Amino acid sequence: MRCTKCHNEATIYIRRHNTAFCKEHFIEYIYGQVEKAIKKYKMFEKTDKILVAVSGGKDSLALWDILNSLGYNSDGLYIDLGISEYSEKSKEVAQKFAESRNLKLHVVSIKDIYGVGIKEIAHKNRKPPCSTCGVIKRYIMNLTAKELQYKVIATGHNLDDESAILLGNILHWQIDYLKAQSPILFEDEAGFARKVKPLYRISEYETSAYCIMKKIEYILDECPMSIDAQSLRYKGMLNTLEKDSPGTKEQFYFGFLEKGKNYFIPEKREIKLNSCKICEQPTTSEICGFCRQITKANLEPLNMKEFILRLKDSNGQV
Amino acid sequence: MRCTKCHNEATIYIRRHNTAFCKEHFIEYIYGQVEKAIKKYKMFEKTDKILVAVSGGKDSLALWDILNSLGYNSDGLYIDLGISEYSEKSKEVAQKFAESRNLKLHVVSIKDIYGVGIKEIAHKNRKPPCSTCGVIKRYIMNLTAKELQYKVIATGHNLDDESAILLGNILHWQIDYLKAQSPILFEDEAGFARKVKPLYRISEYETSAYCIMKKIEYILDECPMSIDAQSLRYKGMLNTLEKDSPGTKEQFYFGFLEKGKNYFIPEKREIKLNSCKICEQPTTSEICGFCRQITKANLEPLNMKEFILRLKDSNGQV
């Protein structure tokens, strides 16, 4: 097979677009798709400071590499959740990536701060680890972006992630989630930072291929706590359909963004937001989800903001 | 396992409701679900004349049997599409059912009227057989209901059918189809009869079980022309999810009817409808879909209305 662009030998075939690329033109295609996403949703400008949420997996490292290659001004944030070997390995991979490109990576270690990892916190709270992890990661990402003056948080969600999430939300008619599902969530006065997903046009297969071609080392293992079988099931279903009708995922997710989403118009945020009584961050309750997890787990309600602010001048970790 | 109602030995277990029934109480449950559907959507009353579209398959025969058992006033309509042995066999099964219950079955035979079956018409038109069949069946059902003064057309679509159709419409964001997907489509001034789906609360598995328990003989074979692999694929996907999370289909379809559907509000029919220049039936074009198929296939544009009217006094077929 030949590259659609230069007719040299192709290295990759994108079935849903019926195009093949050599290495050079595949990378150009990826850059093009990410630029298209950034422009279409006015995610950020070249002068904006971007905080990339880095897990050490293929998607987040591909994202960081792409943004850096395109000349965007980005730092990374790695949240060490203290999941034994898995966290150690993925942190190492993220740090190695940052060093190799001379990029700044902030590291916030839950275990160093609280003495216990996410597993113990979830266990003490009798909550599923994934939901605890979600609350904690969102809180730290938001606080870091705000306190260290980042314009926007970028995450590595790809087309496979977004279409599987969409399918789950639709199967259960989670209207509030449907209203919020978008490649961009704008910042608001309540104190939530802007969040964007520049890889929403790119499939999982393509981010893997990108990492391989750019020789980016990433952690292959899935999180050992992740038993989110449901979302894997939705991905599996969509993969089956994609196999028979290439383009199904793209049509489904892009169709939602272009047609379906118009029907689920978000109301103006009418929910009254308070300042959390413990940490002063925005919350719909008296105490925010993060502080509830921490206090319920009988951990000291430390001032996370102070820890985050220490990141400003250090190149190390908190 | 014991019947949830009477504690006698159960014959069937409905996983998504976590209930088991003996034969008697299963039939009672089915009647209850159908009555619930009829009342909820005000489909029809005991005094209304109902036309049941009968294919000879389990769903349409179960529907006819249920309506008859519940004391509704129903006749059947079998459309003989001239698909060789398959049509012969299914017509026989439908006629046998009608005779055994002393019910009136209208038979309209495409092959007898036009000299060719659906396969030839589709072939001459270079159209897929399923879409040709859909156009012809809908036309004849509507004309029969109108000319023979039936209040409503009832079809055997079950929960599996409706949830698979919904999934297909959502994956492709077919907004117009989403707006129209409902257990009831009201009649309108333009000349379309009311159409209802009283089995929308009942799964495919349950209609089969009902037929077996009531000793209803039905045709097991799928239509040999039906290569609608896509809708079978959607059913397969939903079955996989249902296996892991019983109730998925019901939640998905009922959730759509109760929550999702509100967002896809149908506009008042603003499309100007004309009378078909050949048959005078309502159409958005100059010539209706049915007459287009017939004339394109170089068949004589016979007056189908006259054929239908002959059904009024005959107990035979046209």
XYZ file of C-alpha atoms in Angstrom:
636
model
C 0.000 0.000 0.000
C 1.200 3.506 -0.823
C 0.990 6.750 1.147
C -1.957 8.804 -0.095
C 0.190 11.933 0.101
C 3.626 11.067 -1.326
C 3.109 7.583 -2.824
C 6.058 6.175 -0.910
C 5.463 2.947 0.926
C 2.743 3.373 3.577
C 3.245 2.409 7.218
C -0.317 2.789 8.395
C -3.807 2.492 6.944
C -6.669 4.521 8.437
C -9.661 2.398 7.518
C -12.417 4.868 8.348
C -10.862 7.471 6.059
C -9.684 4.917 3.530
C -6.253 6.553 3.491
C -2.754 5.227 3.999
C 0.258 7.186 5.199
C 4.001 6.878 5.428
C 5.457 7.760 8.823
C 6.057 11.386 7.935
C 2.596 12.010 6.556
C 0.883 10.083 9.343
C 2.493 12.421 11.856
C 1.431 15.361 9.715
C -2.128 13.964 9.667
C -2.141 13.652 13.475
C -0.905 17.233 13.870
C -3.583 18.356 11.431
C -6.372 16.617 13.339
C -5.227 18.094 16.657
C -4.906 21.592 15.192
C -8.374 21.198 13.714
C -9.758 20.245 17.131
C -8.006 23.186 18.834
C -9.216 25.723 16.259
C -12.757 24.361 15.937
C -13.424 24.655 19.662
C -11.113 27.624 20.300
C -9.415 25.521 22.965
C -6.336 27.730 23.424
C -3.796 29.935 21.666
C -0.040 29.654 21.234
C 0.465 32.168 24.067
C -1.701 30.328 26.610
C -0.181 28.226 29.370
C -1.494 24.659 29.133
C -1.465 22.035 31.861
C -1.425 18.517 30.397
C -2.769 15.780 32.682
C -0.182 13.018 32.247
C -0.763 9.435 33.360
C 2.186 7.796 31.619
C -0.146 6.055 29.157
C -0.067 6.417 25.370
C -2.827 9.014 25.058
C -1.574 11.597 27.506
C 2.050 11.275 26.379
C 1.043 11.483 22.715
C -0.994 14.585 23.548
C 1.874 16.256 25.364
C 4.284 15.399 22.572
C 1.931 16.735 19.905
C 1.275 20.005 21.727
C 4.989 20.471 22.314
C 5.825 19.671 18.689
C 3.229 22.153 17.497
C 4.863 24.878 19.589
C 2.280 25.170 22.343
C 3.368 26.200 25.803
C 2.654 23.180 27.958
C 3.663 21.745 31.323
C 2.649 18.336 32.645
C 0.903 17.260 35.831
C 1.392 13.747 37.119
C -0.764 12.735 40.067
C 0.844 9.889 41.960
C -2.066 7.909 43.369
C 0.130 5.497 45.291
C -1.021 2.352 43.491
C 2.159 0.455 44.323
C 4.300 -0.619 41.380
C 1.893 0.708 38.757
C 2.194 4.282 40.028
C 5.965 3.994 40.377
C 6.370 2.749 36.826
C 4.039 5.265 35.249
C 5.631 8.163 37.145
C 9.056 7.095 35.940
C 7.836 6.944 32.343
C 6.276 10.404 32.603
C 9.398 11.880 34.178
C 11.655 10.293 31.583
C 9.490 11.768 28.819
C 9.593 15.240 30.389
C 13.360 15.155 30.873
C 14.015 13.993 27.330
C 12.158 17.017 25.992
C 13.216 19.410 28.708
C 9.610 19.942 29.765
C 8.349 20.808 33.227
C 6.401 18.054 34.980
C 4.617 18.750 38.262
C 4.178 15.712 40.464
C 1.616 15.619 43.254
C 1.911 12.494 45.354
C -1.189 11.511 47.333
C 0.779 8.970 49.330
C 3.502 11.435 50.268
C 0.941 13.981 51.408
C -1.544 11.745 53.222
C 0.560 8.705 54.015
C -1.860 6.428 52.170
C -2.727 5.738 48.515
C -6.024 5.865 46.655
C -6.744 2.207 47.402
C -6.709 2.788 51.148
C -8.744 6.001 50.876
C -11.410 4.254 48.799
C -11.377 1.272 51.137
C -11.795 3.438 54.245
C -14.665 5.263 52.506
C -16.218 2.035 51.276
C -16.348 3.576 47.816
C -15.320 2.035 44.464
C -11.683 3.048 43.787
C -12.467 4.532 40.341
C -14.970 7.076 41.643
C -12.657 8.088 44.516
C -9.815 8.416 42.043
C -11.948 10.588 39.752
C -12.879 12.997 42.525
C -9.291 13.336 43.710
C -7.763 13.741 40.259
C -10.297 16.357 39.135
C -9.784 18.297 42.356
C -6.003 18.356 42.093
C -6.033 19.151 38.374
C -8.385 22.051 38.897
C -6.535 23.433 41.898
C -3.180 23.155 40.140
C -4.455 24.943 37.036
C -5.965 27.733 39.110
C -3.162 28.259 41.609
C -0.350 28.006 39.080
C -2.235 30.171 36.565
C -2.711 27.757 33.711
C -5.276 28.870 31.160
C -6.504 25.360 30.504
C -6.239 21.687 31.474
C -5.756 19.290 28.526
C -6.561 15.592 28.884
C -5.796 12.701 26.539
C -9.363 11.455 25.903
C -9.494 10.036 22.398
C -12.287 9.149 19.951
C -12.684 5.660 21.428
C -13.028 7.059 24.953
C -15.506 9.730 23.967
C -17.711 7.491 21.850
C -17.794 4.811 24.584
C -18.696 7.426 27.215
C -21.376 8.782 24.899
C -22.837 5.321 24.350
C -22.988 4.738 28.123
C -24.658 8.103 28.700
C -27.194 7.416 25.969
C -28.001 3.863 27.037
C -28.894 5.264 30.458
C -30.207 8.615 29.195
C -27.945 10.556 31.538
C -29.181 13.862 30.235
C -26.980 15.996 32.499
C -23.886 14.164 31.349
C -24.997 14.449 27.711
C -25.330 18.183 28.126
C -21.783 18.402 29.436
C -20.077 16.006 27.006
C -17.973 18.186 24.752
C -14.340 18.550 23.661
C -14.329 21.775 25.676
C -15.747 22.758 29.051
C -15.245 26.465 29.588
C -13.943 27.929 32.825
C -16.514 29.655 34.995
C -16.698 32.242 37.717
C -17.320 29.587 40.318
C -13.693 28.558 40.116
C -13.589 25.709 37.632
C -10.745 25.844 35.117
C -11.217 25.290 31.385
C -10.862 21.650 30.292
C -10.189 20.448 26.761
C -9.748 17.153 24.888
C -7.579 17.876 21.833
C -7.403 14.171 20.825
C -11.161 13.697 20.386
C -10.720 13.256 16.604
C -8.028 10.566 16.955
C -8.593 6.882 17.642
C -6.836 4.771 20.253
C -5.117 2.855 17.486
C -3.740 6.094 16.090
C -2.348 7.366 19.407
C -0.578 4.012 19.853
C 0.818 4.221 16.343
C 1.923 7.802 16.967
C 3.817 6.784 20.112
C 5.509 3.926 18.305
C 6.542 6.091 15.355
C 7.807 8.873 17.606
C 9.527 6.292 19.868
C 7.625 7.485 22.919
C 7.932 5.001 25.749
C 4.633 4.613 27.589
C 3.166 2.349 30.208
C 1.218 -0.452 28.558
C -0.524 -1.845 31.625
C -4.021 -0.748 32.484
C -4.465 0.540 36.033
C -4.757 -2.589 38.233
C -7.641 -1.021 40.188
C -9.582 -0.268 37.039
C -12.402 -2.757 36.903
C -14.516 -0.429 34.854
C -15.716 -3.364 32.801
C -18.749 -1.433 31.625
C -16.805 1.152 29.641
C -14.583 -1.585 28.209
C -17.756 -3.372 27.132
C -19.010 -0.265 25.334
C -15.647 0.081 23.614
C -15.842 -3.558 22.582
C -19.331 -3.084 21.134
C -18.270 -0.048 19.156
C -15.158 -1.848 17.925
C -17.331 -4.675 16.616
C -19.500 -2.218 14.711
C -16.465 -0.274 13.513
C -15.022 -3.464 12.073
C -18.096 -3.971 9.894
C -18.729 -0.305 9.152
C -15.521 1.722 9.412
C -16.361 5.216 10.618
C -19.134 4.192 13.020
C -17.467 5.749 16.085
C -16.630 8.972 14.280
C -20.128 9.288 12.811
C -21.638 8.570 16.208
C -19.539 11.029 18.206
C -19.202 13.756 15.571
C -22.911 13.366 14.768
C -23.653 13.921 18.440
C -21.501 17.050 18.520
C -22.990 18.437 15.333
C -26.622 17.326 15.507
C -27.617 15.428 18.647
C -26.011 17.806 21.133
C -28.143 20.744 19.992
C -31.125 19.023 21.521
C -29.562 18.788 24.972
C -28.955 22.462 25.543
C -27.181 23.073 28.826
C -29.043 25.343 31.196
C -27.085 28.248 32.573
C -25.433 26.933 35.714
C -28.257 27.680 38.085
C -26.986 25.464 40.835
C -25.789 27.668 43.674
C -22.168 26.935 44.353
C -20.684 27.397 47.808
C -17.132 27.575 49.028
C -16.154 24.340 50.732
C -15.980 24.939 54.495
C -12.673 23.150 54.666
C -10.734 24.099 51.543
C -12.799 27.005 50.090
C -12.982 25.369 46.659
C -16.329 25.482 44.783
C -18.896 22.849 45.694
C -22.659 22.289 45.547
C -22.624 21.037 49.161
C -21.140 22.462 52.337
C -18.011 20.367 52.027
C -16.539 19.453 48.651
C -16.207 15.887 47.372
C -12.469 15.872 47.880
C -12.566 17.007 51.509
C -15.405 14.581 52.196
C -13.263 11.692 50.961
C -10.304 12.820 53.014
C -12.167 13.412 56.272
C -14.312 10.294 55.925
C -11.112 8.306 55.552
C -9.963 9.857 58.870
C -7.090 11.619 57.189
C -5.943 15.049 58.267
C -7.693 17.725 56.162
C -4.434 19.286 55.010
C -4.414 22.413 52.905
C -3.818 20.992 49.447
C -3.531 24.517 48.049
C -0.327 25.053 50.022
C 1.141 21.890 48.595
C 0.222 22.931 45.091
C 1.729 26.380 45.547
C 5.033 24.778 46.506
C 5.162 23.394 42.972
C 5.553 26.891 41.610
C 9.198 27.314 42.384
C 10.301 23.728 42.763
C 11.099 21.450 39.918
C 10.470 18.577 42.231
C 7.319 17.098 43.583
C 4.840 17.456 46.440
C -37.692 -22.033 40.962
C -41.161 -21.038 42.113
C -43.748 -18.738 40.527
C -43.552 -15.312 42.160
C -47.360 -15.166 42.199
C -48.618 -18.586 43.297
C -45.451 -20.406 44.436
C -46.177 -23.365 42.196
C -43.330 -24.582 40.032
C -42.214 -21.846 37.620
C -41.940 -22.394 33.862
C -40.172 -19.172 32.967
C -37.789 -16.713 34.583
C -37.808 -13.056 33.506
C -34.287 -12.009 34.348
C -34.653 -8.253 33.970
C -37.549 -8.229 36.450
C -36.047 -10.976 38.596
C -39.408 -12.764 38.610
C -40.454 -16.285 37.737
C -43.878 -17.417 36.579
C -45.869 -20.578 36.103
C -47.615 -20.836 32.739
C -50.844 -19.286 33.996
C -49.206 -16.300 35.623
C -46.801 -15.752 32.761
C -49.767 -15.369 30.422
C -51.382 -13.041 32.949
C -48.136 -11.023 33.043
C -48.093 -10.751 29.248
C -51.718 -9.604 29.175
C -50.891 -7.078 31.896
C -47.941 -5.650 29.961
C -49.982 -5.324 26.770
C -52.914 -3.703 28.594
C -50.446 -1.312 30.236
C -49.047 -0.373 26.815
C -52.538 0.141 25.352
C -53.716 2.302 28.271
C -50.508 4.303 28.651
C -50.540 5.446 25.024
C -54.337 5.401 24.604
C -53.804 3.115 21.611
C -57.429 1.994 21.198
C -60.617 1.038 23.039
C -62.607 -2.178 23.205
C -65.061 -0.771 20.656
C -62.427 0.175 18.056
C -61.809 -1.963 15.003
C -58.148 -3.009 14.925
C -56.192 -4.255 11.915
C -53.326 -6.526 12.965
C -50.461 -6.785 10.475
C -49.761 -10.524 10.441
C -46.600 -12.027 8.976
C -46.940 -15.549 10.330
C -44.020 -14.989 12.726
C -44.172 -15.287 16.485
C -44.584 -11.595 17.266
C -47.541 -10.794 15.048
C -49.371 -14.018 15.911
C -48.741 -13.518 19.633
C -50.076 -9.971 19.292
C -53.213 -11.082 17.488
C -53.818 -13.846 20.015
C -53.327 -11.474 22.962
C -55.660 -8.822 21.555
C -58.269 -11.456 20.806
C -57.925 -13.028 24.265
C -58.308 -9.609 25.890
C -61.571 -9.084 24.017
C -60.415 -6.533 21.470
C -62.101 -6.386 18.098
C -59.338 -7.339 15.649
C -58.995 -8.602 12.092
C -55.730 -9.621 10.469
C -54.000 -8.486 7.304
C -51.537 -10.795 5.594
C -49.602 -9.320 2.695
C -48.388 -12.059 0.402
C -45.130 -10.740 -1.031
C -44.630 -13.680 -3.352
C -41.326 -14.819 -1.851
C -41.756 -18.385 -3.073
C -41.991 -21.061 -0.407
C -41.487 -18.673 2.478
C -44.594 -16.667 1.587
C -46.635 -19.819 0.995
C -45.676 -21.274 4.346
C -46.229 -18.121 6.329
C -49.592 -17.460 4.693
C -50.714 -20.985 5.562
C -49.663 -20.512 9.185
C -51.524 -17.193 9.404
C -54.652 -18.664 7.810
C -54.573 -21.688 10.082
C -54.318 -19.412 13.102
C -57.248 -17.272 11.934
C -59.452 -20.291 11.215
C -58.712 -21.923 14.549
C -59.966 -18.794 16.320
C -62.673 -17.923 13.846
C -61.002 -14.604 13.076
C -61.138 -12.675 9.819
C -57.848 -12.529 7.884
C -57.522 -10.303 4.820
C -54.953 -11.474 2.321
C -53.495 -9.156 -0.289
C -51.275 -10.972 -2.755
C -48.773 -8.851 -4.630
C -47.998 -11.689 -7.004
C -51.661 -12.306 -7.844
C -52.215 -8.616 -8.510
C -49.047 -7.748 -10.415
C -47.910 -11.111 -11.665
C -44.530 -10.725 -9.949
C -43.286 -10.884 -6.363
C -41.320 -8.390 -4.302
C -38.009 -9.876 -5.397
C -38.705 -9.134 -9.054
C -40.039 -5.642 -8.296
C -36.938 -4.788 -6.269
C -34.707 -6.300 -8.931
C -36.346 -4.328 -11.731
C -36.018 -1.157 -9.635
C -32.427 -1.946 -8.680
C -33.401 -1.332 -5.056
C -32.595 -3.446 -1.981
C -35.540 -5.832 -1.415
C -36.070 -4.747 2.229
C -36.694 -1.108 1.358
C -39.041 -2.013 -1.516
C -40.879 -4.395 0.793
C -41.194 -1.669 3.455
C -42.716 0.822 1.015
C -45.204 -1.719 -0.331
C -46.248 -3.110 3.040
C -46.770 0.327 4.602
C -48.814 1.439 1.592
C -51.086 -1.585 1.634
C -51.518 -1.535 5.408
C -52.464 2.121 5.346
C -54.831 1.800 2.414
C -56.522 -1.256 3.914
C -57.023 0.446 7.284
C -58.476 3.547 5.624
C -60.695 1.898 3.029
C -62.041 -0.790 5.343
C -62.526 1.693 8.188
C -60.154 0.320 10.764
C -59.385 2.726 13.607
C -55.784 1.579 13.940
C -53.044 -0.683 12.544
C -51.268 -2.813 15.170
C -47.834 -4.301 14.455
C -45.852 -6.882 16.415
C -42.711 -4.830 17.112
C -41.292 -5.961 20.449
C -38.799 -4.520 22.933
C -35.832 -6.058 21.102
C -36.951 -4.563 17.784
C -37.581 -1.126 19.214
C -34.345 -0.910 21.202
C -32.295 -2.094 18.190
C -34.006 0.462 15.919
C -33.381 3.139 18.542
C -29.702 2.230 18.771
C -29.361 2.444 14.981
C -31.106 5.815 14.883
C -28.887 7.139 17.665
C -25.620 5.835 16.242
C -26.416 7.763 13.056
C -28.258 10.633 14.784
C -31.292 10.211 12.549
C -33.132 13.012 14.289
C -36.284 12.747 12.164
C -36.567 9.058 12.910
C -35.937 9.690 16.607
C -38.758 12.192 16.656
C -41.121 9.634 15.162
C -40.047 6.574 17.184
C -42.914 5.901 19.543
C -45.310 3.070 20.436
C -48.023 5.185 18.803
C -48.159 7.287 15.649
C -51.446 9.132 15.500
C -53.563 9.305 12.387
C -53.512 12.638 10.590
C -55.588 14.632 8.179
C -53.223 13.869 5.357
C -54.554 10.332 5.199
C -52.212 8.277 7.340
C -53.901 5.794 9.661
C -52.987 5.419 13.342
C -50.229 2.872 13.993
C -49.469 1.209 17.328
C -46.986 -1.286 18.788
C -48.683 -2.952 21.754
C -45.769 -5.382 22.337
C -43.135 -2.713 22.955
C -42.828 -3.754 26.625
C -42.296 -7.450 25.810
C -39.047 -9.071 24.753
C -38.528 -11.408 21.813
C -37.858 -14.230 24.245
C -41.209 -13.602 25.896
C -43.234 -13.594 22.660
C -41.623 -16.930 21.737
C -42.430 -18.341 25.163
C -45.991 -17.044 24.876
C -46.470 -18.799 21.524
C -45.075 -22.029 22.894
C -47.261 -21.928 25.999
C -50.360 -21.054 23.993
C -49.457 -23.689 21.372
C -49.446 -21.114 18.589
C -47.796 -22.494 15.491
C -45.631 -19.855 13.827
C -43.097 -19.702 11.051
C -39.607 -19.980 12.509
C -37.608 -19.041 9.416
C -36.467 -15.487 8.912
C -37.427 -13.982 5.565
C -34.869 -15.336 3.041
C -34.523 -11.867 1.483
C -33.791 -10.234 4.798
C -30.131 -9.434 4.814
C -30.639 -6.612 7.243
C -27.436 -7.612 9.010
C -27.118 -4.191 10.586
C -30.240 -4.457 12.719
C -29.267 -8.005 13.709
C -25.881 -6.628 14.751
C -27.534 -3.998 16.953
C -29.718 -6.692 18.503
C -26.618 -8.780 19.135
C -24.856 -5.874 20.817
C -27.800 -5.161 23.059
C -28.124 -8.860 23.909
C -24.493 -8.921 25.005
C -25.076 -5.943 27.292
C -28.386 -7.391 28.521
C -26.598 -10.576 29.537
C -24.251 -8.664 31.806
C -26.793 -6.096 32.991
C -30.319 -7.442 32.744
C -32.700 -4.603 32.016
C -30.366 -2.696 29.671
C -32.787 -2.779 26.703
C -35.764 -1.781 28.811
C -33.855 1.058 30.500
C -32.571 2.232 27.145
C -35.904 2.232 25.319
C -38.150 3.245 28.210
C -35.587 5.888 29.205
C -35.802 7.241 25.665
C -39.599 7.349 25.810
C -39.643 8.989 29.229
C -36.609 11.273 29.139
C -34.666 11.323 25.891
C -37.658 11.717 23.581
C -38.686 15.004 25.193
C -35.626 16.577 23.641
C -36.543 15.561 20.102
C -39.881 17.301 19.906
C -41.607 16.616 16.609
C -42.443 19.708 14.651
C -45.994 20.002 13.442
C -46.056 18.275 10.094
C -45.072 21.251 8.016
C -44.168 19.263 4.957
C -46.768 19.919 2.313
C -48.404 16.676 1.333
C -49.840 16.172 -2.125
C -52.177 13.563 -3.527
C -50.281 11.071 -5.650
C -51.066 11.736 -9.313
C -51.600 8.037 -9.900
C -53.359 6.684 -6.802
C -54.366 9.874 -4.913
C -52.761 8.662 -1.697
C -50.753 11.190 0.394
C -47.159 11.801 -0.650
C -44.465 14.458 -0.351
C -43.685 14.106 -4.074
C -45.886 14.132 -7.152
C -46.048 10.363 -7.271
C -46.019 8.263 -4.099
C -43.301 5.737 -3.237
C -45.542 2.798 -3.994
C -46.584 3.974 -7.463
C -42.986 4.896 -8.223
C -41.875 1.335 -7.459
C -44.665 -0.128 -9.564
C -44.191 2.093 -12.601
C -40.405 1.940 -12.469
C -40.703 -1.847 -12.549
C -42.793 -1.455 -15.733
C -45.849 -2.923 -14.048
C -49.322 -1.690 -14.786
C -50.322 1.041 -12.294
C -53.443 -0.784 -11.171
C -55.844 0.807 -8.736
C -54.884 -0.924 -5.514
C -57.793 0.758 -3.743
C -60.237 -1.250 -5.825
C -58.507 -4.459 -4.876
C -58.601 -3.520 -1.222
C -62.297 -2.655 -1.393
C -63.021 -6.106 -2.721
C -61.811 -7.461 0.611
C -64.772 -5.869 2.315
C -67.328 -8.445 1.352
C -65.153 -11.380 0.477
C -63.646 -13.699 3.023
C -61.098 -14.634 0.447
C -58.080 -12.815 -0.815
C -57.049 -10.322 -3.470
